[in-house]
Amino acid sequence: MNLKELSKLLNLSQTTVSRALNGYPEVSEATRQRVVKAAEAHSYSPNARAQGLAMGRSRCIGHVISVRDSGEMVNPIFGDFMAGAGETYAAHGYEMMLTRVDEQDEDEAYRSLKARGAVDGVIIHAPRQRDARLPLLDQLGLPFVVHGRASGSTVDYSWLDVNNRRAFEMATQHLIDLGHKRLALINGDEALDFAMRRRMGFEAAIANNGLTLDPACMSSNDMTEGHGYASASAMLERNPAPTAFVVSSIISALGVRRAAEERGLRVGADTSIVTFDDCLSYLRIGVDTPVFTAVQSSVREAGAALAQMLIDRIQNPDMPLAQRLWETEFVVGSSSGPLKDGT
């Protein structure tokens, strides 16, 4: 049964039925009860999107991805994040809108979304230092939350982030405690805030232990298997070569493992790897004996949590900003081991 049929059955206007089901105060309690009972008796379920439009909302959440960050769209990390967010959207009757734009058109995309009322809010991905999107969205009055943080931002905002600095300081210290002194960092794009923080954690552990940074053993780029392989291959050709790697993604870590094994090195014995693990649904590092030693945090759970944070902000615009910092879990796997004598 649809709204028109239910209204005809009750001999009420569609507007009155809709307002009764949505609890509008101008509808009498007797009428509301009659409408609710009829709706239940005839299994009528109001269309969430139509309800939203009637209340001036789109019931849709936006995700704008620029060409600059287009690697995000084919990255399994992004896919898991969207899966988690999508579960939360569905539970609350929201849809998602994914928009890909040229970098120079990104600001206009947000302005258009706001002007057309196409979305009720947006989630910001891949924040950079002093990210210009944040003051723009604040000015537009379009609700938003950020996956990560943007150092140097000129506005306050809601965010959820992993303690990336602490995670990479812990990962690096684990290798130092195993006796490794020549360490390499294979990082994400350091124009992005999370990668900058991971580098800071790596550098802090090196400095705290009186070791020396080797710029030739530090690389940053998109977190692909190819980046991990190419970077590790070049570093392993050096003399002396690093004996251990701290890696920003399990995807890149697979490339590091491939580079090591091509050179006859046994991972966990001849060389060690500690990686960040987003707990990807289709790329598990093992259960009983994890393949990689890792600092872990579920990106799928982050997607679900951020979606809930945004929906809460949409429904309660005056609520305090939410800022959540998640700590990682350290898991020892087979990819790290003590420094070999004489190495």
PDB file of N, CA and C in Angstrom, residues 230-298:
ATOM      1  N   ALA A 230      59.122  -1.377  -5.707  1.00  0.00           N
ATOM      2  CA  ALA A 230      60.166  -0.538  -6.306  1.00  0.00           C
ATOM      3  C   ALA A 230      61.028   0.115  -5.234  1.00  0.00           C
ATOM      4  N   SER A 231      60.408   0.607  -4.179  1.00  0.00           N
ATOM      5  CA  SER A 231      61.163   1.273  -3.114  1.00  0.00           C
ATOM      6  C   SER A 231      62.073   0.296  -2.395  1.00  0.00           C
ATOM      7  N   ALA A 232      61.540  -0.869  -2.016  1.00  0.00           N
ATOM      8  CA  ALA A 232      62.351  -1.859  -1.312  1.00  0.00           C
ATOM      9  C   ALA A 232      63.470  -2.385  -2.196  1.00  0.00           C
ATOM     10  N   SER A 233      63.191  -2.576  -3.475  1.00  0.00           N
ATOM     11  CA  SER A 233      64.221  -3.076  -4.400  1.00  0.00           C
ATOM     12  C   SER A 233      65.411  -2.121  -4.438  1.00  0.00           C
ATOM     13  N   ALA A 234      65.126  -0.826  -4.556  1.00  0.00           N
ATOM     14  CA  ALA A 234      66.211   0.160  -4.602  1.00  0.00           C
ATOM     15  C   ALA A 234      66.976   0.198  -3.285  1.00  0.00           C
ATOM     16  N   MET A 235      66.278   0.126  -2.182  1.00  0.00           N
ATOM     17  CA  MET A 235      66.927   0.201  -0.873  1.00  0.00           C
ATOM     18  C   MET A 235      67.776  -1.031  -0.594  1.00  0.00           C
ATOM     19  N   LEU A 236      67.303  -2.199  -1.034  1.00  0.00           N
ATOM     20  CA  LEU A 236      68.033  -3.444  -0.780  1.00  0.00           C
ATOM     21  C   LEU A 236      69.295  -3.555  -1.635  1.00  0.00           C
ATOM     22  N   GLU A 237      69.419  -2.718  -2.659  1.00  0.00           N
ATOM     23  CA  GLU A 237      70.637  -2.695  -3.483  1.00  0.00           C
ATOM     24  C   GLU A 237      71.721  -1.830  -2.853  1.00  0.00           C
ATOM     25  N   ARG A 238      71.363  -1.076  -1.834  1.00  0.00           N
ATOM     26  CA  ARG A 238      72.341  -0.218  -1.176  1.00  0.00           C
ATOM     27  C   ARG A 238      73.306  -1.048  -0.331  1.00  0.00           C
ATOM     28  N   ASN A 239      74.464  -0.467  -0.049  1.00  0.00           N
ATOM     29  CA  ASN A 239      75.455  -1.138   0.789  1.00  0.00           C
ATOM     30  C   ASN A 239      75.956  -0.146   1.851  1.00  0.00           C
ATOM     31  N   PRO A 240      75.543  -0.336   3.109  1.00  0.00           N
ATOM     32  CA  PRO A 240      74.735  -1.453   3.596  1.00  0.00           C
ATOM     33  C   PRO A 240      73.238  -1.221   3.344  1.00  0.00           C
ATOM     34  N   ALA A 241      72.524  -2.305   3.194  1.00  0.00           N
ATOM     35  CA  ALA A 241      71.080  -2.245   2.974  1.00  0.00           C
ATOM     36  C   ALA A 241      70.357  -2.213   4.315  1.00  0.00           C
ATOM     37  N   PRO A 242      69.135  -1.700   4.338  1.00  0.00           N
ATOM     38  CA  PRO A 242      68.358  -1.761   5.586  1.00  0.00           C
ATOM     39  C   PRO A 242      68.053  -3.211   5.940  1.00  0.00           C
ATOM     40  N   THR A 243      67.965  -3.475   7.224  1.00  0.00           N
ATOM     41  CA  THR A 243      67.633  -4.831   7.682  1.00  0.00           C
ATOM     42  C   THR A 243      66.165  -4.956   8.067  1.00  0.00           C
ATOM     43  N   ALA A 244      65.438  -3.826   8.092  1.00  0.00           N
ATOM     44  CA  ALA A 244      64.036  -3.869   8.489  1.00  0.00           C
ATOM     45  C   ALA A 244      63.274  -2.718   7.846  1.00  0.00           C
ATOM     46  N   PHE A 245      61.976  -2.954   7.612  1.00  0.00           N
ATOM     47  CA  PHE A 245      61.122  -1.970   6.939  1.00  0.00           C
ATOM     48  C   PHE A 245      59.881  -1.688   7.781  1.00  0.00           C
ATOM     49  N   VAL A 246      59.532  -0.416   7.879  1.00  0.00           N
ATOM     50  CA  VAL A 246      58.255   0.009   8.436  1.00  0.00           C
ATOM     51  C   VAL A 246      57.430   0.508   7.256  1.00  0.00           C
ATOM     52  N   VAL A 247      56.239  -0.070   7.070  1.00  0.00           N
ATOM     53  CA  VAL A 247      55.475   0.135   5.831  1.00  0.00           C
ATOM     54  C   VAL A 247      54.078   0.648   6.165  1.00  0.00           C
ATOM     55  N   SER A 248      53.570   1.552   5.322  1.00  0.00           N
ATOM     56  CA  SER A 248      52.318   2.253   5.622  1.00  0.00           C
ATOM     57  C   SER A 248      51.056   1.498   5.234  1.00  0.00           C
ATOM     58  N   SER A 249      51.172   0.390   4.538  1.00  0.00           N
ATOM     59  CA  SER A 249      49.982  -0.369   4.140  1.00  0.00           C
ATOM     60  C   SER A 249      50.371  -1.813   3.873  1.00  0.00           C
ATOM     61  N   ILE A 250      49.466  -2.714   4.207  1.00  0.00           N
ATOM     62  CA  ILE A 250      49.714  -4.119   3.919  1.00  0.00           C
ATOM     63  C   ILE A 250      49.841  -4.352   2.412  1.00  0.00           C
ATOM     64  N   ILE A 251      49.204  -3.510   1.616  1.00  0.00           N
ATOM     65  CA  ILE A 251      49.311  -3.626   0.160  1.00  0.00           C
ATOM     66  C   ILE A 251      50.751  -3.358  -0.273  1.00  0.00           C
ATOM     67  N   SER A 252      51.347  -2.284   0.241  1.00  0.00           N
ATOM     68  CA  SER A 252      52.750  -1.988  -0.061  1.00  0.00           C
ATOM     69  C   SER A 252      53.670  -3.042   0.544  1.00  0.00           C
ATOM     70  N   ALA A 253      53.301  -3.567   1.713  1.00  0.00           N
ATOM     71  CA  ALA A 253      54.129  -4.582   2.363  1.00  0.00           C
ATOM     72  C   ALA A 253      54.262  -5.836   1.508  1.00  0.00           C
ATOM     73  N   LEU A 254      53.220  -6.162   0.743  1.00  0.00           N
ATOM     74  CA  LEU A 254      53.308  -7.303  -0.170  1.00  0.00           C
ATOM     75  C   LEU A 254      54.403  -7.069  -1.215  1.00  0.00           C
ATOM     76  N   GLY A 255      54.542  -5.822  -1.657  1.00  0.00           N
ATOM     77  CA  GLY A 255      55.603  -5.485  -2.605  1.00  0.00           C
ATOM     78  C   GLY A 255      56.974  -5.568  -1.968  1.00  0.00           C
ATOM     79  N   VAL A 256      57.083  -5.155  -0.713  1.00  0.00           N
ATOM     80  CA  VAL A 256      58.354  -5.253   0.007  1.00  0.00           C
ATOM     81  C   VAL A 256      58.748  -6.721   0.152  1.00  0.00           C
ATOM     82  N   ARG A 257      57.788  -7.563   0.506  1.00  0.00           N
ATOM     83  CA  ARG A 257      58.064  -8.996   0.634  1.00  0.00           C
ATOM     84  C   ARG A 257      58.551  -9.570  -0.704  1.00  0.00           C
ATOM     85  N   ARG A 258      57.900  -9.179  -1.798  1.00  0.00           N
ATOM     86  CA  ARG A 258      58.303  -9.683  -3.116  1.00  0.00           C
ATOM     87  C   ARG A 258      59.736  -9.274  -3.436  1.00  0.00           C
ATOM     88  N   ALA A 259      60.104  -8.026  -3.145  1.00  0.00           N
ATOM     89  CA  ALA A 259      61.465  -7.550  -3.418  1.00  0.00           C
ATOM     90  C   ALA A 259      62.482  -8.325  -2.593  1.00  0.00           C
ATOM     91  N   ALA A 260      62.154  -8.591  -1.333  1.00  0.00           N
ATOM     92  CA  ALA A 260      63.080  -9.326  -0.468  1.00  0.00           C
ATOM     93  C   ALA A 260      63.260 -10.760  -0.949  1.00  0.00           C
ATOM     94  N   GLU A 261      62.151 -11.434  -1.256  1.00  0.00           N
ATOM     95  CA  GLU A 261      62.225 -12.831  -1.658  1.00  0.00           C
ATOM     96  C   GLU A 261      62.932 -13.008  -2.999  1.00  0.00           C
ATOM     97  N   GLU A 262      62.820 -12.032  -3.897  1.00  0.00           N
ATOM     98  CA  GLU A 262      63.554 -12.110  -5.170  1.00  0.00           C
ATOM     99  C   GLU A 262      65.062 -12.123  -4.939  1.00  0.00           C
ATOM    100  N   ARG A 263      65.490 -11.560  -3.825  1.00  0.00           N
ATOM    101  CA  ARG A 263      66.915 -11.497  -3.499  1.00  0.00           C
ATOM    102  C   ARG A 263      67.335 -12.624  -2.555  1.00  0.00           C
ATOM    103  N   GLY A 264      66.453 -13.582  -2.369  1.00  0.00           N
ATOM    104  CA  GLY A 264      66.770 -14.731  -1.536  1.00  0.00           C
ATOM    105  C   GLY A 264      66.724 -14.459  -0.050  1.00  0.00           C
ATOM    106  N   LEU A 265      66.089 -13.354   0.337  1.00  0.00           N
ATOM    107  CA  LEU A 265      65.993 -13.007   1.749  1.00  0.00           C
ATOM    108  C   LEU A 265      64.738 -13.610   2.359  1.00  0.00           C
ATOM    109  N   ARG A 266      64.865 -14.176   3.530  1.00  0.00           N
ATOM    110  CA  ARG A 266      63.720 -14.740   4.232  1.00  0.00           C
ATOM    111  C   ARG A 266      63.127 -13.672   5.153  1.00  0.00           C
ATOM    112  N   VAL A 267      61.872 -13.343   4.901  1.00  0.00           N
ATOM    113  CA  VAL A 267      61.211 -12.325   5.721  1.00  0.00           C
ATOM    114  C   VAL A 267      60.970 -12.886   7.105  1.00  0.00           C
ATOM    115  N   GLY A 268      61.399 -12.145   8.109  1.00  0.00           N
ATOM    116  CA  GLY A 268      61.301 -12.593   9.493  1.00  0.00           C
ATOM    117  C   GLY A 268      62.593 -13.177  10.004  1.00  0.00           C
ATOM    118  N   ALA A 269      63.520 -13.483   9.077  1.00  0.00           N
ATOM    119  CA  ALA A 269      64.821 -14.030   9.463  1.00  0.00           C
ATOM    120  C   ALA A 269      65.946 -13.150   8.944  1.00  0.00           C
ATOM    121  N   ASP A 270      66.009 -12.983   7.605  1.00  0.00           N
ATOM    122  CA  ASP A 270      67.068 -12.165   7.009  1.00  0.00           C
ATOM    123  C   ASP A 270      66.688 -10.680   6.959  1.00  0.00           C
ATOM    124  N   THR A 271      65.420 -10.402   6.898  1.00  0.00           N
ATOM    125  CA  THR A 271      64.925  -9.021   6.915  1.00  0.00           C
ATOM    126  C   THR A 271      63.568  -9.022   7.609  1.00  0.00           C
ATOM    127  N   SER A 272      63.189  -7.882   8.164  1.00  0.00           N
ATOM    128  CA  SER A 272      61.936  -7.792   8.918  1.00  0.00           C
ATOM    129  C   SER A 272      61.026  -6.708   8.346  1.00  0.00           C
ATOM    130  N   ILE A 273      59.731  -6.915   8.503  1.00  0.00           N
ATOM    131  CA  ILE A 273      58.721  -5.964   8.039  1.00  0.00           C
ATOM    132  C   ILE A 273      57.674  -5.784   9.132  1.00  0.00           C
ATOM    133  N   VAL A 274      57.351  -4.531   9.436  1.00  0.00           N
ATOM    134  CA  VAL A 274      56.183  -4.201  10.252  1.00  0.00           C
ATOM    135  C   VAL A 274      55.329  -3.255   9.424  1.00  0.00           C
ATOM    136  N   THR A 275      54.040  -3.532   9.338  1.00  0.00           N
ATOM    137  CA  THR A 275      53.181  -2.753   8.464  1.00  0.00           C
ATOM    138  C   THR A 275      51.952  -2.236   9.194  1.00  0.00           C
ATOM    139  N   PHE A 276      51.301  -1.255   8.594  1.00  0.00           N
ATOM    140  CA  PHE A 276      49.979  -0.845   9.063  1.00  0.00           C
ATOM    141  C   PHE A 276      48.964  -1.727   8.363  1.00  0.00           C
ATOM    142  N   ASP A 277      48.027  -2.264   9.141  1.00  0.00           N
ATOM    143  CA  ASP A 277      47.012  -3.168   8.604  1.00  0.00           C
ATOM    144  C   ASP A 277      45.630  -2.571   8.846  1.00  0.00           C
ATOM    145  N   ASP A 278      44.908  -2.265   7.761  1.00  0.00           N
ATOM    146  CA  ASP A 278      43.558  -1.701   7.855  1.00  0.00           C
ATOM    147  C   ASP A 278      42.496  -2.772   8.074  1.00  0.00           C
ATOM    148  N   CYS A 279      42.913  -4.015   8.313  1.00  0.00           N
ATOM    149  CA  CYS A 279      41.988  -5.139   8.543  1.00  0.00           C
ATOM    150  C   CYS A 279      41.018  -5.280   7.367  1.00  0.00           C
ATOM    151  N   LEU A 280      41.558  -5.305   6.163  1.00  0.00           N
ATOM    152  CA  LEU A 280      40.736  -5.369   4.960  1.00  0.00           C
ATOM    153  C   LEU A 280      39.992  -6.695   4.887  1.00  0.00           C
ATOM    154  N   SER A 281      38.743  -6.618   4.430  1.00  0.00           N
ATOM    155  CA  SER A 281      37.876  -7.802   4.403  1.00  0.00           C
ATOM    156  C   SER A 281      38.447  -8.913   3.542  1.00  0.00           C
ATOM    157  N   TYR A 282      39.098  -8.551   2.441  1.00  0.00           N
ATOM    158  CA  TYR A 282      39.558  -9.564   1.485  1.00  0.00           C
ATOM    159  C   TYR A 282      41.075  -9.713   1.483  1.00  0.00           C
ATOM    160  N   LEU A 283      41.732  -9.184   2.515  1.00  0.00           N
ATOM    161  CA  LEU A 283      43.182  -9.300   2.586  1.00  0.00           C
ATOM    162  C   LEU A 283      43.597  -9.444   4.046  1.00  0.00           C
ATOM    163  N   ARG A 284      43.210 -10.565   4.635  1.00  0.00           N
ATOM    164  CA  ARG A 284      43.539 -10.837   6.031  1.00  0.00           C
ATOM    165  C   ARG A 284      44.993 -11.259   6.154  1.00  0.00           C
ATOM    166  N   ILE A 285      45.644 -10.883   7.266  1.00  0.00           N
ATOM    167  CA  ILE A 285      47.059 -11.231   7.437  1.00  0.00           C
ATOM    168  C   ILE A 285      47.234 -12.552   8.182  1.00  0.00           C
ATOM    169  N   GLY A 286      46.144 -13.265   8.409  1.00  0.00           N
ATOM    170  CA  GLY A 286      46.235 -14.551   9.082  1.00  0.00           C
ATOM    171  C   GLY A 286      45.541 -14.502  10.425  1.00  0.00           C
ATOM    172  N   VAL A 287      45.257 -15.679  10.975  1.00  0.00           N
ATOM    173  CA  VAL A 287      44.521 -15.768  12.228  1.00  0.00           C
ATOM    174  C   VAL A 287      45.421 -16.337  13.328  1.00  0.00           C
ATOM    175  N   ASP A 288      45.751 -17.616  13.231  1.00  0.00           N
ATOM    176  CA  ASP A 288      46.555 -18.247  14.278  1.00  0.00           C
ATOM    177  C   ASP A 288      47.967 -17.655  14.326  1.00  0.00           C
ATOM    178  N   THR A 289      48.630 -17.598  13.175  1.00  0.00           N
ATOM    179  CA  THR A 289      49.953 -16.986  13.074  1.00  0.00           C
ATOM    180  C   THR A 289      49.904 -15.921  11.983  1.00  0.00           C
ATOM    181  N   PRO A 290      49.766 -14.665  12.342  1.00  0.00           N
ATOM    182  CA  PRO A 290      49.676 -13.604  11.338  1.00  0.00           C
ATOM    183  C   PRO A 290      50.892 -13.581  10.412  1.00  0.00           C
ATOM    184  N   VAL A 291      50.651 -13.345   9.149  1.00  0.00           N
ATOM    185  CA  VAL A 291      51.736 -13.288   8.172  1.00  0.00           C
ATOM    186  C   VAL A 291      52.631 -12.089   8.435  1.00  0.00           C
ATOM    187  N   PHE A 292      52.022 -10.962   8.786  1.00  0.00           N
ATOM    188  CA  PHE A 292      52.785  -9.737   9.032  1.00  0.00           C
ATOM    189  C   PHE A 292      52.650  -9.297  10.486  1.00  0.00           C
ATOM    190  N   THR A 293      53.742  -8.818  11.041  1.00  0.00           N
ATOM    191  CA  THR A 293      53.662  -8.043  12.276  1.00  0.00           C
ATOM    192  C   THR A 293      53.062  -6.693  11.898  1.00  0.00           C
ATOM    193  N   ALA A 294      52.083  -6.229  12.670  1.00  0.00           N
ATOM    194  CA  ALA A 294      51.344  -5.058  12.219  1.00  0.00           C
ATOM    195  C   ALA A 294      50.759  -4.253  13.362  1.00  0.00           C
ATOM    196  N   VAL A 295      50.544  -2.974  13.080  1.00  0.00           N
ATOM    197  CA  VAL A 295      49.678  -2.134  13.905  1.00  0.00           C
ATOM    198  C   VAL A 295      48.346  -2.081  13.162  1.00  0.00           C
ATOM    199  N   GLN A 296      47.268  -2.432  13.863  1.00  0.00           N
ATOM    200  CA  GLN A 296      45.983  -2.660  13.204  1.00  0.00           C
ATOM    201  C   GLN A 296      44.907  -1.674  13.641  1.00  0.00           C
ATOM    202  N   SER A 297      44.063  -1.307  12.666  1.00  0.00           N
ATOM    203  CA  SER A 297      42.843  -0.552  12.947  1.00  0.00           C
ATOM    204  C   SER A 297      41.914  -0.752  11.765  1.00  0.00           C
ATOM    205  N   SER A 298      40.665  -1.113  12.033  1.00  0.00           N
ATOM    206  CA  SER A 298      39.729  -1.459  10.963  1.00  0.00           C
ATOM    207  C   SER A 298      39.196  -0.226  10.253  1.00  0.00           C
TER     208      SER A 298
END
